[in-house]
XYZ file of C-alpha atoms in Angstrom:
356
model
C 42.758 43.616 110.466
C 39.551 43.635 108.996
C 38.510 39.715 109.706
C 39.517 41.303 113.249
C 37.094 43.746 113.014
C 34.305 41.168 111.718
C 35.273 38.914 114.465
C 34.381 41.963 117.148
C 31.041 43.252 115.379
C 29.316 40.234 114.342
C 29.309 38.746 117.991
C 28.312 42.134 119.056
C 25.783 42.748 117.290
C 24.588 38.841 117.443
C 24.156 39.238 120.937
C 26.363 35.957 121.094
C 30.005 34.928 121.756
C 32.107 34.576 118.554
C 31.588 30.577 117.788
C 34.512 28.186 117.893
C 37.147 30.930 119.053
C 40.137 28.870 118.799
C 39.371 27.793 115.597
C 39.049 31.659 114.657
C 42.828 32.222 116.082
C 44.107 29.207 114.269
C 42.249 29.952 110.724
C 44.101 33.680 111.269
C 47.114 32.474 111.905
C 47.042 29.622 108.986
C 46.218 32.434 106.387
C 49.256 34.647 108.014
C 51.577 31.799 107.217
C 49.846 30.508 103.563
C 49.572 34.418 102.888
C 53.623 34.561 102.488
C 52.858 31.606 99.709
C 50.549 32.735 97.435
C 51.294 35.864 95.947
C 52.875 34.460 93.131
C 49.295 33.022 91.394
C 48.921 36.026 89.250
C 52.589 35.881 88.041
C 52.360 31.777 86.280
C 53.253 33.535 83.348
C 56.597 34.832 83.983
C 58.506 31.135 83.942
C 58.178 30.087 86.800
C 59.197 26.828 86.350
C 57.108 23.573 87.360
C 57.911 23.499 90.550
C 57.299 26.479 91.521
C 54.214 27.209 89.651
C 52.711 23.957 91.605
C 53.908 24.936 94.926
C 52.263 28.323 94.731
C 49.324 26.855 93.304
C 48.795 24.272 95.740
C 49.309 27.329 98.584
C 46.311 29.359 97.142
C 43.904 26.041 97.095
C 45.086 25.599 101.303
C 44.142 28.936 102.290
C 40.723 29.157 100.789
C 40.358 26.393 103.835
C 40.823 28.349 106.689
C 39.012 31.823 105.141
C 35.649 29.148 105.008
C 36.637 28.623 108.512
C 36.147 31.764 109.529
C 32.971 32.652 107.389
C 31.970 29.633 108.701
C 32.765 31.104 112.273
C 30.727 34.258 111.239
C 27.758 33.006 110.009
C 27.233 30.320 112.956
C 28.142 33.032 115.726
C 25.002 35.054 113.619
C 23.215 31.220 113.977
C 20.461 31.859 116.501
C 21.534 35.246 117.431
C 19.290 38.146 118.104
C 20.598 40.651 115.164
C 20.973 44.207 115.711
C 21.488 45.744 111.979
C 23.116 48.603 113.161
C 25.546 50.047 110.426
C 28.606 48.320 111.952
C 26.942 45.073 111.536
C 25.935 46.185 107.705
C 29.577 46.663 106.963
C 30.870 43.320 108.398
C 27.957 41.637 106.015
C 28.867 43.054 103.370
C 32.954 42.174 104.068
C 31.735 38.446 104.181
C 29.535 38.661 101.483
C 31.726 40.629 99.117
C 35.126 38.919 100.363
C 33.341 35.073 100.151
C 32.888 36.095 96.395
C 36.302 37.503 95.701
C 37.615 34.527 97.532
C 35.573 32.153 95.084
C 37.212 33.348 92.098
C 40.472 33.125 93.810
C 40.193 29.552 94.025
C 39.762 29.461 90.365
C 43.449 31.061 89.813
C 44.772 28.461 91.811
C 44.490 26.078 88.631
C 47.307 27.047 86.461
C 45.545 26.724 83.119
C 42.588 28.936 84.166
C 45.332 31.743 85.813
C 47.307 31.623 82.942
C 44.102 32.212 80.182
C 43.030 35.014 82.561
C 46.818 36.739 82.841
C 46.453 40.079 82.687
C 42.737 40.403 82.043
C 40.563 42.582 83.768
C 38.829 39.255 85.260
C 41.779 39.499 87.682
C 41.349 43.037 88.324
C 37.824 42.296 89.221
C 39.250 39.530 91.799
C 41.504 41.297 93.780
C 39.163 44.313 94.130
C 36.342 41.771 95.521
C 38.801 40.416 97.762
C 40.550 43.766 98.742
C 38.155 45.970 98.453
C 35.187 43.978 99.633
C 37.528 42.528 102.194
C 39.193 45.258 103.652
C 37.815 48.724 103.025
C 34.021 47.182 104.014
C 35.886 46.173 106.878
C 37.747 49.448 107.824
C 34.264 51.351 107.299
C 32.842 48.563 109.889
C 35.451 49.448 112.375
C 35.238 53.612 111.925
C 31.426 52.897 112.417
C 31.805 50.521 115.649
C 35.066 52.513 116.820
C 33.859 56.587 115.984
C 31.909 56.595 119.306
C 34.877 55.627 121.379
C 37.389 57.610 119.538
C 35.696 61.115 119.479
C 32.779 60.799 122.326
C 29.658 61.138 119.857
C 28.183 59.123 118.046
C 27.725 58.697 114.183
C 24.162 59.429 112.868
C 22.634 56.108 112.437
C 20.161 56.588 109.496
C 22.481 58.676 107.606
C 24.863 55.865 108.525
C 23.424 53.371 106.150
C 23.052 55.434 103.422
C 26.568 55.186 102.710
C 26.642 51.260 103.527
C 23.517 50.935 100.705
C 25.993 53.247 98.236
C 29.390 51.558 98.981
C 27.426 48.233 98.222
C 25.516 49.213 95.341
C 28.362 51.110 94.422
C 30.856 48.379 94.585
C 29.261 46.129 92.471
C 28.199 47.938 89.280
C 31.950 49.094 89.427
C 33.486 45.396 89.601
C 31.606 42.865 88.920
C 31.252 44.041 85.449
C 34.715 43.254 85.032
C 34.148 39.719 85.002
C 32.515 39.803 81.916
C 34.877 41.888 80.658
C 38.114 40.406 81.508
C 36.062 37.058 80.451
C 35.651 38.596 77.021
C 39.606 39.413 77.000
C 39.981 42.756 77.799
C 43.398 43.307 79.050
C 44.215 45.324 82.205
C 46.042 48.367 82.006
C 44.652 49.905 78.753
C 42.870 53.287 78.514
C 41.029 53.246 75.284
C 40.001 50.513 73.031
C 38.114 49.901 69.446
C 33.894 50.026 69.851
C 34.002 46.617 68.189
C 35.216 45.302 70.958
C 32.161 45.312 72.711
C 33.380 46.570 76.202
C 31.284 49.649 75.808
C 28.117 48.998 78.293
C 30.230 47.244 80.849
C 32.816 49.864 81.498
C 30.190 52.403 81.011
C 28.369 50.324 83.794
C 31.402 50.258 85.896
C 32.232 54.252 85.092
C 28.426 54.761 86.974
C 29.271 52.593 89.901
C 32.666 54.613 90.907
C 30.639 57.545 91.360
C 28.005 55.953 93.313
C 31.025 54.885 95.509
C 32.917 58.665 95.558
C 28.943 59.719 96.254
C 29.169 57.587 99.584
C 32.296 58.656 100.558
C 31.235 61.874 100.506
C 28.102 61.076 102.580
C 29.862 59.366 104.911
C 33.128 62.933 105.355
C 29.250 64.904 106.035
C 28.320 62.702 108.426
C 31.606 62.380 110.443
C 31.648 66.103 110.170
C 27.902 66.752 111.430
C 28.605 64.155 114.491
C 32.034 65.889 115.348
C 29.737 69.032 115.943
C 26.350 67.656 117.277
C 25.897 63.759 117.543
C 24.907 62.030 120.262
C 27.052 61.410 123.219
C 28.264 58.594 122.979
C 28.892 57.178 126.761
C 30.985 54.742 127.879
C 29.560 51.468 125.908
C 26.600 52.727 123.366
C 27.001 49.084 121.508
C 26.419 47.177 125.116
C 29.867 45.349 124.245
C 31.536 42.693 125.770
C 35.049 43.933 125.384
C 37.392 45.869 127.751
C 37.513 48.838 125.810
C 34.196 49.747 126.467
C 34.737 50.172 130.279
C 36.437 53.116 129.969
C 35.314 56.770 129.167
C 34.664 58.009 125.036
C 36.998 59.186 124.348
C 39.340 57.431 126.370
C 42.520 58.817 127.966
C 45.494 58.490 127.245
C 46.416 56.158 129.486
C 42.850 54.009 129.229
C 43.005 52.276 132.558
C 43.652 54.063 135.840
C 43.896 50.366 137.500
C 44.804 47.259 134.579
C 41.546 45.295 134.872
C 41.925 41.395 135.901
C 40.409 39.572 133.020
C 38.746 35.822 133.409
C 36.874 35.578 129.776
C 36.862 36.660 126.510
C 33.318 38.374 127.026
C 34.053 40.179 130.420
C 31.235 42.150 130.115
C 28.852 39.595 129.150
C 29.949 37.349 131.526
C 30.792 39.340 134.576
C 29.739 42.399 134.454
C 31.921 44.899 135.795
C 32.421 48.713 136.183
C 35.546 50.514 135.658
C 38.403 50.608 137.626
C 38.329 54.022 139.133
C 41.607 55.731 140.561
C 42.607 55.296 143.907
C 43.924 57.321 146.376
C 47.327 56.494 147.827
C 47.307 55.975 151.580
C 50.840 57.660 151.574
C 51.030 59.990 149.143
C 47.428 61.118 148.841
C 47.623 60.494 145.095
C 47.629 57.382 142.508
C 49.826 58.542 139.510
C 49.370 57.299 135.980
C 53.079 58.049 134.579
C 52.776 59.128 130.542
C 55.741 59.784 128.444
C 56.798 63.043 127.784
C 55.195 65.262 124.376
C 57.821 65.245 122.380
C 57.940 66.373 118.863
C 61.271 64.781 117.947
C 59.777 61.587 116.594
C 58.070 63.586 113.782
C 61.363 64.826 113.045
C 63.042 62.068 112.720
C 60.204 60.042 110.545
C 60.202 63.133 108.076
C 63.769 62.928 107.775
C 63.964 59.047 107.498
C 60.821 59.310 104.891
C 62.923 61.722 102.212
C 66.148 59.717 102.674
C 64.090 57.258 101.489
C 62.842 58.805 98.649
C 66.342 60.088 97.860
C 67.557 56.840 97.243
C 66.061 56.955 93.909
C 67.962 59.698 93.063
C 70.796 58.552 94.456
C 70.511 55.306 92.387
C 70.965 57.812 89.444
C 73.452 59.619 90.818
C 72.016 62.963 91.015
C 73.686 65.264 92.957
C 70.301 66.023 94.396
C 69.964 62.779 95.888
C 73.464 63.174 97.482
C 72.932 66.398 99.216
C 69.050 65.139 100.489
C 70.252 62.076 101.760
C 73.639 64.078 103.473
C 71.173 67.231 105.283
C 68.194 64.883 106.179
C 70.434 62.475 107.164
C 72.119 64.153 109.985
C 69.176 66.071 110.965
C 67.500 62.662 111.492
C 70.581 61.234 113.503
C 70.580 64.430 115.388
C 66.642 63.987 116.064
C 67.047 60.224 117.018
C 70.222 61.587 119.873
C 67.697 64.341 121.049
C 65.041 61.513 121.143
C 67.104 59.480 123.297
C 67.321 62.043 125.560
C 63.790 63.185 126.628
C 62.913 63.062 129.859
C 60.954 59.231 130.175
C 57.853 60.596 132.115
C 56.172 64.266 131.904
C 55.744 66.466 134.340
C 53.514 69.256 135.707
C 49.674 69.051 136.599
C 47.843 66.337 137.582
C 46.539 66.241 133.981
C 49.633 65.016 132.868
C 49.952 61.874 135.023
């Protein structure tokens, strides 16, 4: 989700069509497939056996090739372009900067002997938060950034807006890269306290700093959401002057988005045809077009609660508590009885316009 959310922002903010599309679509759907087949890298010392150690290791070197494909992708689609650094745009630099350095020292656990010296060491903790971290929550912050203004109407204050991109960063980095050198040194993960000879001291101390730079912009960033909710900008239809369909339609949308579905001949309909908006139509017979919603219904709340502490029951059950019996027996039914009530509903609301 979040190289999806690169893959919308950067060409956005570029000014210029994502580069080598295709390519983009393939590279995704490579890393879906390799991503089943390399899990196991941090595990080669667990006895494996041969065979499988080199089959997983061969699986992480192959999908560090598509992932430069789409970096690639990003940086040429930037090639050229006419840059807006709008705090979107910030984000999505700092997934490919951040997640192109995890990635880096992923490669390195593909070779067995390196993976297996760095086991259990924070160097690996440091990896998967580059890659995770770097690569996903930078992204998810892109996409509440890019996505806020169509979602709630108003838009998110733009200077404040980088402030917590700057922190996050800054943030970020003095809380994992010192890790590295840790984990390089040999500390192990998953230990709370430790000798002072060890001489871990500055780095974690270093590390301790940069998590509260990071809670710091989180906190920035709840204010700001807050502050917009009550008196940002409105937002209009397309503030970003995007290409994409979603942008057609009023912020916040409603629930049904289009009144008419829109006939699409690109990827950049708005770039390369500009359009309006379908607008609703009135029915030569009836007098009225109807958009037909499904009826509220709070049954599917019931039914997820109930199927979320059977769940949990099991665990119980496992020990056969008699606790875990008599959740998963009450629960149970209700849920069955929520899923037949469910079924039931009538398919399409009624009432006011409003509600069509």
């Amino acid at each position: 989700p979040a190289m999806g959310i690169v893959s919308d922002v950067v060409p956005t903010f570029s000014r210029k069509q994502l580069f080598g599309y295709p390519m983009v679509v393939l590279a995704g759907v490579s890393i879906a497939f390799l991503g089943f087949g390399v899990w196991s890298h941090h595990m080669f010392t667990t006895g494996l056996g041969v065979w499988a150690t080199s089959a997983f290791s061969v699986a992480t070197m192959l999908i560090a090739i598509p992932t430069g494909v789409k970096v690639l992708n990003w940086l040429a689609t930037m090639w050229g372009g006419s840059i807006e650094y709008k705090t979107p745009m910030l984000f999505s630099l700092g997934v490919i900067s951040m997640f192109m350095l995890g990635g880096l020292s992923g490669v390195m656990h593909a070779s067995v002997p390196v993976d297996t010296q760095q086991q259990d060491a924070y160097f690996v903790v440091a990896h998967f938060h580059y890659v995770l971290f770097g690569g996903s929550i930078f992204g998810i912050l892109s996409g509440l950034y890019y996505w806020f203004p169509k979602m709630s109407g108003r838009m998110l204050g733009e200077k404040i807006g980088k402030l917590p991109f700057w922190l996050t960063f800054i943030g970020f980095n003095l809380t994992f890269f010192p890790m590295h050198i840790v984990g390089v040194q040999g500390m192990p993960r998953r230990v709370y306290t430790y000798s002072a000879d060890q001489g871990w001291d500055l780095m974690n101390m270093i590390s301790t700093m940069g998590s509260l730079v990071i809670a710091v912009s989180v906190l920035v960033l709840i204010y700001n959401m807050i502050r917009s909710i009550r008196d940002g900008d409105i937002a209009g239809d397309n503030p970003w002057d995007a290409a994409t369909l979603e942008w057609t339609i009023p912020s916040p949308p409603p629930h049904y988005n289009f009144d008419v579905i829109p006939i699409v001949t690109s990827r950049m309909p708005l770039w390369d045809a500009p359009v309006e908006s379908p607008k609703r139509t009135k029915d030569s017979k009836s007098g009225d077009a109807h958009v037909s919603m499904p009826a509220p219904s709070y049954w599917p709340i019931v039914v997820s609660i109930c199927v979320t502490i059977c769940a949990g029951a099991l665990i119980i059950w496992q020990a056969h508590n008699i606790l875990g019996y008599t959740l998963i027996s009450v629960f149970g039914l209700i849920g069955i009885y929520g899923i037949y009530r469910w079924s039931f509903e009538p398919p399409f609301a009624g009432g006011d316009d409003n509600n069509h």
